[in-house]
XYZ file of C-alpha atoms in Angstrom:
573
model
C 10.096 128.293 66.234
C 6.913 128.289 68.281
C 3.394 129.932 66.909
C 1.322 132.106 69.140
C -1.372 134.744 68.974
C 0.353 138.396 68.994
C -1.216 141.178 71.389
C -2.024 144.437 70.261
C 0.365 146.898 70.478
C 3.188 145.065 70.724
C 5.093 146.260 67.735
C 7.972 148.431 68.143
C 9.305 147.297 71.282
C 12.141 145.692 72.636
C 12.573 144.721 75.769
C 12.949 141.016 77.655
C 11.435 139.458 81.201
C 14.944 139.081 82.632
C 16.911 141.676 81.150
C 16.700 145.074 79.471
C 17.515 144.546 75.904
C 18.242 148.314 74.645
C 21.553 149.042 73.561
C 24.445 150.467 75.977
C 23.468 154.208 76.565
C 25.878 157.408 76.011
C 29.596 156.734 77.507
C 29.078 153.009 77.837
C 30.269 152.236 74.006
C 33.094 149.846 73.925
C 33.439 149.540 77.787
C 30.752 146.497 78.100
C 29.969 146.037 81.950
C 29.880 141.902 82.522
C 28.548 142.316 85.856
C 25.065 141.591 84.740
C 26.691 137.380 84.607
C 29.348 137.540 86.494
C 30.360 138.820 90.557
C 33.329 136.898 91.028
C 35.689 139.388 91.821
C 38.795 137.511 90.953
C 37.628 137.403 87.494
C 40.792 137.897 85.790
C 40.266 139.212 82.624
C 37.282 141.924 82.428
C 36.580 143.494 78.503
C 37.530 146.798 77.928
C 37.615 148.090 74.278
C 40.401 149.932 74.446
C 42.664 147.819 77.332
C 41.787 144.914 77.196
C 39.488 143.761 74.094
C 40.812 140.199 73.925
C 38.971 139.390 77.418
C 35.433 138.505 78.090
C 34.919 137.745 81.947
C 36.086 134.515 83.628
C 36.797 131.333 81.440
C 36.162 133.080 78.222
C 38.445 135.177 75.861
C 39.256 135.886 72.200
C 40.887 132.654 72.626
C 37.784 130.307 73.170
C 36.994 127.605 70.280
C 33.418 129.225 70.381
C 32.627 125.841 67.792
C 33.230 123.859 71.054
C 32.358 126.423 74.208
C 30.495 129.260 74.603
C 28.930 131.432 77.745
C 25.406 131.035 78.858
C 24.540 134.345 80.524
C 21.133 133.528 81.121
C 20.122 136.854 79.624
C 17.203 137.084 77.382
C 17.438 139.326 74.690
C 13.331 139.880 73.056
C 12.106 141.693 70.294
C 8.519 141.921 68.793
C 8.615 142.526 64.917
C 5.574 143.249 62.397
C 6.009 143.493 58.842
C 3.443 146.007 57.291
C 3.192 147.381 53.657
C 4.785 150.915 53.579
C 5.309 153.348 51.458
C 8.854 155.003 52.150
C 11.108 157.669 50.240
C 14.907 155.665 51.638
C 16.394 158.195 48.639
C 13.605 160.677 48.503
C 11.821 158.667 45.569
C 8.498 157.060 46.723
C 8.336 153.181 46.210
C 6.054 150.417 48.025
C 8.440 148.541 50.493
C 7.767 145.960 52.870
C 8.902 146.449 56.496
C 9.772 145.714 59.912
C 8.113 147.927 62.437
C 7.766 150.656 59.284
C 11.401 151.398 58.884
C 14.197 150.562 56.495
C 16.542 148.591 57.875
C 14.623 147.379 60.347
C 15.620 147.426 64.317
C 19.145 146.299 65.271
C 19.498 143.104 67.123
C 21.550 143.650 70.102
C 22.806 141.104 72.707
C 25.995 139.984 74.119
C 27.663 136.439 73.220
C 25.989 134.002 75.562
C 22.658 135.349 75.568
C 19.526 133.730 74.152
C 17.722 135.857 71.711
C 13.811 135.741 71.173
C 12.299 137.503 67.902
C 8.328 137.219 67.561
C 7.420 137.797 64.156
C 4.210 139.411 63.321
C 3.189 139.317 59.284
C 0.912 142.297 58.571
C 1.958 142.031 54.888
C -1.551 142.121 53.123
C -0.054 139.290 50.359
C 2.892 137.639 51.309
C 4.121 135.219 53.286
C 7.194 136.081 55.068
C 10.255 133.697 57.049
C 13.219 135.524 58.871
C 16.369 134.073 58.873
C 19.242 134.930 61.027
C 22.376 135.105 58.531
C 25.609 133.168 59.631
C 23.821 131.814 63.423
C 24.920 128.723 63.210
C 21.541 127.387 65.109
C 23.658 124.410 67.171
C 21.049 122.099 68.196
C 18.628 124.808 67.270
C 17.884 124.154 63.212
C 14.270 124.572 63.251
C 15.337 127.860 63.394
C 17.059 128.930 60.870
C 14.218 130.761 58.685
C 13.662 129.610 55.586
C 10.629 129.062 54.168
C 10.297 125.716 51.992
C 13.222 124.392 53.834
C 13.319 124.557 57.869
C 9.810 125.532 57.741
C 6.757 126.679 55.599
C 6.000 130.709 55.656
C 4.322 132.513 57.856
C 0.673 133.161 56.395
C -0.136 136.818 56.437
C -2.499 137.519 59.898
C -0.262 134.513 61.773
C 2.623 135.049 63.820
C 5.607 132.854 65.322
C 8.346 133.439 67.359
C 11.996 132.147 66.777
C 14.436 131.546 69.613
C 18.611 130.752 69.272
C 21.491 131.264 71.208
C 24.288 133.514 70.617
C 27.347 130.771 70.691
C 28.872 133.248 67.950
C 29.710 136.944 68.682
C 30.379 139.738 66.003
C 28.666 141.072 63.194
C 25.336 139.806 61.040
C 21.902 140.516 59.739
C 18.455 139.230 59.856
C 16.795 138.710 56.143
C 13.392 137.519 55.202
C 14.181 134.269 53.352
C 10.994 133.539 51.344
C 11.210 134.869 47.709
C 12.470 137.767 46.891
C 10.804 139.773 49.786
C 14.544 140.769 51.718
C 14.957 143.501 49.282
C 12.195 145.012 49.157
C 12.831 146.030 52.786
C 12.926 143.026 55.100
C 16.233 143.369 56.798
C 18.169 144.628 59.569
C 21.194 144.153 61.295
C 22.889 142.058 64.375
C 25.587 142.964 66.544
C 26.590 140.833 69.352
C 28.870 142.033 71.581
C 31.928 139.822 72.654
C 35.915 140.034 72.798
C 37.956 141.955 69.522
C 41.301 141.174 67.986
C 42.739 145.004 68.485
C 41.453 148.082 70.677
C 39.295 150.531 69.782
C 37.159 153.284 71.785
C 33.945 153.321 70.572
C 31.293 150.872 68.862
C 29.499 152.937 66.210
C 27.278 150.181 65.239
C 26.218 148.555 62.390
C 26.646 150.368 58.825
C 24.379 148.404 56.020
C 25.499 149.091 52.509
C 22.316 148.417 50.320
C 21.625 148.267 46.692
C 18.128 149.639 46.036
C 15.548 149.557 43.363
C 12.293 151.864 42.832
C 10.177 149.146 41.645
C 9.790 146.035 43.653
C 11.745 143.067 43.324
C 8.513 141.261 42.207
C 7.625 143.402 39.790
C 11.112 143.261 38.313
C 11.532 139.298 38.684
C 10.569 138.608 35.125
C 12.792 141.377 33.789
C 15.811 139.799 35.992
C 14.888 136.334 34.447
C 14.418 137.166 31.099
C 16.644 139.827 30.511
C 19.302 139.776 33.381
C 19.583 141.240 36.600
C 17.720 144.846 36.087
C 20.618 148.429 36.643
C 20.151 149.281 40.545
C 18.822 153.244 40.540
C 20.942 153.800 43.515
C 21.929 152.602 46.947
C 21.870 153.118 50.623
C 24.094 153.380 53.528
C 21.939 152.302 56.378
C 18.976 153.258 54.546
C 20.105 156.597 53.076
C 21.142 158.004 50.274
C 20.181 161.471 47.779
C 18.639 161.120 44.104
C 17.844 163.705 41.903
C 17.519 166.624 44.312
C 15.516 164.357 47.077
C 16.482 162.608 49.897
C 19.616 162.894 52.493
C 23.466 161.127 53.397
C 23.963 158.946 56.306
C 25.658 161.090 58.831
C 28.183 159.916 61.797
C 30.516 161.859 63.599
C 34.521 161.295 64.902
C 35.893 162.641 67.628
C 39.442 163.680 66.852
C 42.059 161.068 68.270
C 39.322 158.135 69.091
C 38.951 155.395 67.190
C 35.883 153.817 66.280
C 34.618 150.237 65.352
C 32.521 150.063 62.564
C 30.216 146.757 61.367
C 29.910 146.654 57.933
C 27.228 144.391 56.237
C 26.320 144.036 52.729
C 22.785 143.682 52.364
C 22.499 143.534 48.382
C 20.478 141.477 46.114
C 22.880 142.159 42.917
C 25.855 144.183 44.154
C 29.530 143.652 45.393
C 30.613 147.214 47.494
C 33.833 148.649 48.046
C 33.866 150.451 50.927
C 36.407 153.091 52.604
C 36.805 156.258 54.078
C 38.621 158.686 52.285
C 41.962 159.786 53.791
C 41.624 157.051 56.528
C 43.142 153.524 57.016
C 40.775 150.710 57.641
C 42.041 148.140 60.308
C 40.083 144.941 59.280
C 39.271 142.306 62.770
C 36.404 140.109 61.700
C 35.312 138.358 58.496
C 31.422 137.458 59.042
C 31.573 136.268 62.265
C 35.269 135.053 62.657
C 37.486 137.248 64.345
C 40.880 137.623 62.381
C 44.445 138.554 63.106
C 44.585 142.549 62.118
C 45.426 143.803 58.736
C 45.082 147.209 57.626
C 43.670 148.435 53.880
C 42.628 151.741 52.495
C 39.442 150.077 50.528
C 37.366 146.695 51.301
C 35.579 144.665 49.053
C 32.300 143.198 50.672
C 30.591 140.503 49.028
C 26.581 139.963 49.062
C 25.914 138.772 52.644
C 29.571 139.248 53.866
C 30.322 141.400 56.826
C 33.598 143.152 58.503
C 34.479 144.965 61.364
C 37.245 147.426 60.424
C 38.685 150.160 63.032
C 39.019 153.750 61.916
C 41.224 156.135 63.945
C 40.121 159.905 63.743
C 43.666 161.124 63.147
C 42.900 163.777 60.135
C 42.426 167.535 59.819
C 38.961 168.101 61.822
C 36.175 168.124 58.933
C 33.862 166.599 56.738
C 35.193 163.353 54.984
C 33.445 161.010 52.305
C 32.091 157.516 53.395
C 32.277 155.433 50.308
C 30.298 152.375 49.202
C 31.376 151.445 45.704
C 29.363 148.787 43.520
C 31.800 146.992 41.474
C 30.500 147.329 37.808
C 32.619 144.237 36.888
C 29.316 142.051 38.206
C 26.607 144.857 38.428
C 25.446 147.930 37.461
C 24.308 150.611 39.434
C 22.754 154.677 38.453
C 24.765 155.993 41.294
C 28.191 154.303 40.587
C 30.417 156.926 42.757
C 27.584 158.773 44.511
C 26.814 156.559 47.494
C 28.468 157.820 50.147
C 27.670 159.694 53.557
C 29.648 162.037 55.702
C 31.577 161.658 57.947
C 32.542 164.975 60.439
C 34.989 165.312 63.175
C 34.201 166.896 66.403
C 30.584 168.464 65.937
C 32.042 170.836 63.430
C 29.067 171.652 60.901
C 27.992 169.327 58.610
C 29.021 170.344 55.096
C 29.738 168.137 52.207
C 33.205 167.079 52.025
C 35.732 167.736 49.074
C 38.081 164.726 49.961
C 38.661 162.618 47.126
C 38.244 158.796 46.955
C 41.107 156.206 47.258
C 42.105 154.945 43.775
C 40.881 151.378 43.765
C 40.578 148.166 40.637
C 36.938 147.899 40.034
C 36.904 143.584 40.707
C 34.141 141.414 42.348
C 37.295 139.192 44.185
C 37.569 138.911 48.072
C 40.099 140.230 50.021
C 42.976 137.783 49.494
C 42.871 134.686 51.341
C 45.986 135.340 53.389
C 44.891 138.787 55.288
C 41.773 136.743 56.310
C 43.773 134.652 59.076
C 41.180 133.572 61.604
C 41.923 134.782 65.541
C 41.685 131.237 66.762
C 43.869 128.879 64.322
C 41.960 125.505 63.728
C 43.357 123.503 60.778
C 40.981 121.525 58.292
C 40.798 117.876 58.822
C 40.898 115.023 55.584
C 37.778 114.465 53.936
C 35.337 111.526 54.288
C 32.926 113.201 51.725
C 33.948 115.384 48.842
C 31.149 116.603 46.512
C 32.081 118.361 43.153
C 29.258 121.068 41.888
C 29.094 122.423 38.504
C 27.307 125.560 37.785
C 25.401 126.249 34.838
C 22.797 128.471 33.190
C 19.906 127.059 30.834
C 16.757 128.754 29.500
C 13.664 127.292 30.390
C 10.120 128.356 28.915
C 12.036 131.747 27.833
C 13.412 132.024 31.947
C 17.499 131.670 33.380
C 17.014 128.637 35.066
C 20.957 128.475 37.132
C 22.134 124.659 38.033
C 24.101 122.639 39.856
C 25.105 119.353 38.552
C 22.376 119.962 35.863
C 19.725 120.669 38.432
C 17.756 123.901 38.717
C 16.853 123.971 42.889
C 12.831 123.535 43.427
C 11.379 123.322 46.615
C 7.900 123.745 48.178
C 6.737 126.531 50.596
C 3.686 124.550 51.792
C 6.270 121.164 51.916
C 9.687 122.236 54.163
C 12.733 119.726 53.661
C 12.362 119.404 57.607
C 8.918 118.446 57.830
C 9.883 115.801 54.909
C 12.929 113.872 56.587
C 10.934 113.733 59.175
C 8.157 111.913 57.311
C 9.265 108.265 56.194
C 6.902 107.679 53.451
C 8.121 111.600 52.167
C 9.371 111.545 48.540
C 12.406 113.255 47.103
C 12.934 115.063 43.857
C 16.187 115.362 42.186
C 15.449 118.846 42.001
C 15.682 119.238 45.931
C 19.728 118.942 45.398
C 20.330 117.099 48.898
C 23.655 116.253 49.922
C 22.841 113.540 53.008
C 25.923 113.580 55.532
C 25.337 111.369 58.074
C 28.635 110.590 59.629
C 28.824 112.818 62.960
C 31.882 114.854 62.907
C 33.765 113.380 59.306
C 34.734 116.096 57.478
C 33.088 117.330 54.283
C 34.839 119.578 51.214
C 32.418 121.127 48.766
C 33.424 122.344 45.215
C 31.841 124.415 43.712
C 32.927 125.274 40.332
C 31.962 127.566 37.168
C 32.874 127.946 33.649
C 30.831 130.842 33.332
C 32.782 134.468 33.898
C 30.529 135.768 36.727
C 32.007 136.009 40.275
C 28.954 134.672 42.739
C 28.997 134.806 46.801
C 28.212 131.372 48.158
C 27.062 130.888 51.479
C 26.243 128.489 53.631
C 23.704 127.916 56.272
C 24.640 125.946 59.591
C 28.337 126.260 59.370
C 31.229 128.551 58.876
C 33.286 126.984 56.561
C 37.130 126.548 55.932
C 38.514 128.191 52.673
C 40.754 125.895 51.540
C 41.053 127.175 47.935
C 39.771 130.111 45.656
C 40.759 130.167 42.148
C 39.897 131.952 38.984
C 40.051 130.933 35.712
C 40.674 127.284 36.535
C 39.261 124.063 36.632
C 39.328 121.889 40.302
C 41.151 118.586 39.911
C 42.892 116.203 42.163
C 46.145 118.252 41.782
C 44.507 121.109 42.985
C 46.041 122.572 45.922
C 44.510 123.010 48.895
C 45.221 124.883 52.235
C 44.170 123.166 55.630
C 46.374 125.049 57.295
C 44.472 127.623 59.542
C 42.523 128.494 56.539
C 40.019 131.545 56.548
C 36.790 130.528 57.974
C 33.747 132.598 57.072
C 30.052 132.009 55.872
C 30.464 133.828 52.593
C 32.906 133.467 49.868
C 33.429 134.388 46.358
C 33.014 131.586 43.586
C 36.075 133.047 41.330
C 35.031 134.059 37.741
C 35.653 130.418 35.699
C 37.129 128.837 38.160
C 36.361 127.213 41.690
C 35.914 127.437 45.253
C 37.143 124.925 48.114
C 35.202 124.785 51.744
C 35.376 122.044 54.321
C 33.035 121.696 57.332
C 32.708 119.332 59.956
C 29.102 117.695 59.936
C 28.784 118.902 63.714
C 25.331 120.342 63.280
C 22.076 118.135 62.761
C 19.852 120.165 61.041
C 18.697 120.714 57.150
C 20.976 123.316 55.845
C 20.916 125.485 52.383
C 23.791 126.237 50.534
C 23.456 129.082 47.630
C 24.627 131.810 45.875
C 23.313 135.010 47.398
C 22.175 136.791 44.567
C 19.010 137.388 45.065
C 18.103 136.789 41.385
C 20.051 133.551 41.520
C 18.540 132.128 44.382
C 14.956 132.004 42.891
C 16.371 131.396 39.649
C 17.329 127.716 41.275
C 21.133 128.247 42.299
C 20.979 126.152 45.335
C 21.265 122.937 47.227
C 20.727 121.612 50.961
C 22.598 119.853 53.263
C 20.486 116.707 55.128
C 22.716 116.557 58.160
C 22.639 114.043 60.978
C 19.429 113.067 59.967
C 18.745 110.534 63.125
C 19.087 113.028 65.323
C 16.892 116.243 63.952
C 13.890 115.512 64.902
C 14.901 115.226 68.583
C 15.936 119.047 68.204
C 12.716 119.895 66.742
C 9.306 121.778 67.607
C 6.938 119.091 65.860
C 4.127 121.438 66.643
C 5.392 124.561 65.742
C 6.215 123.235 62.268
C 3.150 121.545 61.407
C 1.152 124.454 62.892
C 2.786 127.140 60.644
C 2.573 124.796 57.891
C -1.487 124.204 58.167
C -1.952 128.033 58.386
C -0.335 128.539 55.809
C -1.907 125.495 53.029
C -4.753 127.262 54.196
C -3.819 130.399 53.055
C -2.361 129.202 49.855
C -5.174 127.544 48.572
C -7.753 130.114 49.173
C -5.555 133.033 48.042
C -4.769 131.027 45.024
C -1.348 131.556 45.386
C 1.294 130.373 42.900
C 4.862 129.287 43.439
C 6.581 130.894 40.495
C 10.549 131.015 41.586
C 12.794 128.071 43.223
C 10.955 128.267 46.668
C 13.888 129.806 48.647
């Protein structure tokens, strides 16, 4: 992450000093041309969507460990972002939201697998700090980073700027999030999709779909409800940013033509809700869990956990007309005003839009994943013995009247004007119990985290700097040394459900130097302390880091801080 001084003007742009970085025009979806990295015309396997979607150019396939390889195109992929206060009507009901470039979601990240991508950040906000983290990037070599504030660095003051730089070693589907506070829901988000090989054929790319949750107060104004009272009933939610309420506002449209089939990104992008999602009439064909390609399976309905993503495939082979898109919140672990009424339209072959009369799949309202064994990742790696195993309870206590959520006991706390970074690197730095750190220092030794509950509330956990190997998920038990475990090809993902009283098994490699955080992705729960962080390789991070950078966003924003008179009130991530 680098500071600089931003230019006027340059807001709502994209484009790059090597390469154009817009997205593939009309009749270039799902035909990708490589020829922008590659002349070699004995190439023998060139991508094709619908031929040959396994390939990807010379030396690199669906097949490639992208954990160990990976192209370098050489392509430059930039974006200029500025976060301004808005006032916006995403359902037709006006609320303050905070934004990138004035829109909700904000611009989609596009790039192909190999490129390097390079986001400068503008805060506008007229009171908040802001970080931007790049959910699932694994950041290899790059954890400085990762984007969030009070742990890979401190915010970004409101007036500065910075710019973040990483690498696309991983190709799929993801979504940027500001990462400091609650601030991601009240409108800082938008999605990523990086183009690379597929595990089945399709014809067309339609792009990222975000399935939101949304609220028309602000998540700070709600924050004390949410931690005195519980998490506060959702008014409604959005399908990339759209949705009706009351009379006001409009569906998300997109249209089939009959006989294609189309590739469809799905991200969930909630602070407090589990979706499932379907089409009605149509069969999903599921390829990627977050950003792990998979072995196809086919369901009528998927359920998408907070942060999760998949890329199903949807064949227009219906009755031309208008059909329901469905996004579902699962009332088992939320609540929502709009329970069976967020949906958009979906119409076949520019017939008039009308809305449809289809009726939805019949589906168990739950807040479990998809089971373990459709989720078989593309490229089998098996899970190696541990060297560290760390056990995590969760638990809930009340402190001064607020939900405080723990782990082992501890209720997360770190500082935004101290980041975990800046403090390994700082010998004489102090650590608080409070700060949850998990050191791993052996490079490459194997590491299985439990987490387990007694409480009956499913929670997504995800992890930062990894994708992790599933190697159990099980409700309504306790872990124990007769616990069974898969390391068998397991599925490997960012995100996965903590069962409802019970546990959750992931293994990593410690492959990544870097300070990582681990937590559930409930918005609520974050602040409310459900978290802990990963010190990993610590000999070797500050090699891999802009000293500079850091300490430079950091004095801006102490600065800030202590004129504004700004209080840390939540768990500092």
């Amino acid at each position: 992450m680098h500071s600089f001084a931003l230019l006027p003007g340059l807001i709502a742009m994209t484009c790059s000093a090597l390469v154009a970085a817009a997205p593939h025009g009309p009749g270039h979806e799902g035909h990708h041309d490589l020829s922008s990295r590659q002349s070699d015309s004995s190439a023998p396997c060139e991508f094709d969507s619908a031929t040959a979607p396994n390939c990807w150019g010379r030396n690199f396939s669906l097949s490639t460990n992208w954990y160990e390889e990976a192209p370098d195109t050489g392509v430059i992929r930039e974006y200029w972002f500025e976060l301004v206060n808005s006032t916006l009507t995403p359902d037709g009901v006006p609320r303050l939201a905070l934004t990138v470039n004035g829109s909700i979601p904000g611009p989609t990240i596009e790039a192909d697998w190999g490129d390097t991508i390079v986001v400068h950040v503008h805060n506008g906000l007229a009171n908040n700090g802001t970080s931007f983290h790049w959910h699932g990037i694994r950041q290899q070599g790059t954890a400085d980073e990762d984007g969030v504030a009070s742990i890979t660095q401190c915010p970004v003051a409101p007036g500065e700027s910075t710019t973040y730089t990483w690498k696309a070693t991983q190709y799929g589907t993801t979504w940027y999030h500001s990462h400091f506070s609650l601030q991601a829901w009240n409108g800082v988000f938008g999605g990523i999709l990086i183009r690379g090989p597929a595990s089945a054929p399709y014809d067309e790319d339609q792009g990222v779909i975000l399935l939101s949750d949304w609220l028309h107060e602000t998540t700070d104004t709600l924050y004390n409800v949410a931690s005195t009272s519980g998490p506060p009933t959702a008014n409604n939610g959005l399908i990339n940013g759209l949705n009706v309420y009351q009379g006001g506002g409009s569906r998300f449209k997109t249209g089939f033509e009959s006989g294609k089939s189309y590739r469809l990104r799905l991200v969930n992008t909630a602070i407090d809700t589990m979706f499932k999602f379907g089409i009605d009439n149509h069969t999903l064909t599921v390829i990627a869990a977050d950003l792990v390609p998979i072995v196809p399976f086919e369901t009528e309905m998927i359920s998408i956990g907070i942060g999760q993503r998949y890329d199903v495939i949807v064949k227009a082979d219906q009755e031309p007309g208008n059909y329901w898109m469905r996004s579902i919140p699962q009332l088992t672990c939320s609540a929502n005003e709009m329970t069976l009424n967020i949906k958009g339209i979906v119409t076949y072959d520019d017939l008039p839009v009308a809305n449809p009369t289809t009726d939805a799949y019949e589906y168990i309202d739950n807040c479990a994943d998809m089971p373990l064994e459709s989720l078989v990742p593309a490229v089998s790696l098996d899970a190696g013995d541990a060297t560290t195993q760390q056990v995590m309870d969760v638990g809930l206590s009340i402190v001064n009247s607020f939900f405080k959520w723990t782990l082992n006991t501890n209720s997360f706390l770190s500082d935004w004007g101290e980041p975990t970074l800046q403090k390994v690197l700082n010998p004489d730095a102090v650590f608080m119990d409070a700060e949850n750190i998990i050191t791993l220092n052996e490079a490459n030794a194997w590491t299985y985290l439990i987490i387990e509950s007694q409480l009956g509330l499913e929670h997504p956990f995800h992890l930062h700097g990894h994708d992790f190997f599933i190697l159990a998920q099980v409700p309504m038990a306790n872990f124990s040394d007769a616990s069974q475990l898969n390391l068998s090809n397991p599925p490997r993902r960012d995100v996965a459900m903590l069962p409802a009283s019970g546990f959750l098994a992931i293994a990593f490699q410690n492959d990544n130097p870097g300070v990582w955080l681990a937590h559930c992705h409930i918005g609520w729960h974050t602040s409310q302390g459900f978290a802990l962080q990963l010190v990993e390789r610590s000999s070797e991070i500050e090699a891999i880091t802009d000293m500079d950078a850091l300490q430079d966003t950091c004095a801006a924003w102490n600065t800030y801080q202590d004129r504004s008179g700004l209080v840390q009130e939540d768990s500092g991530v």
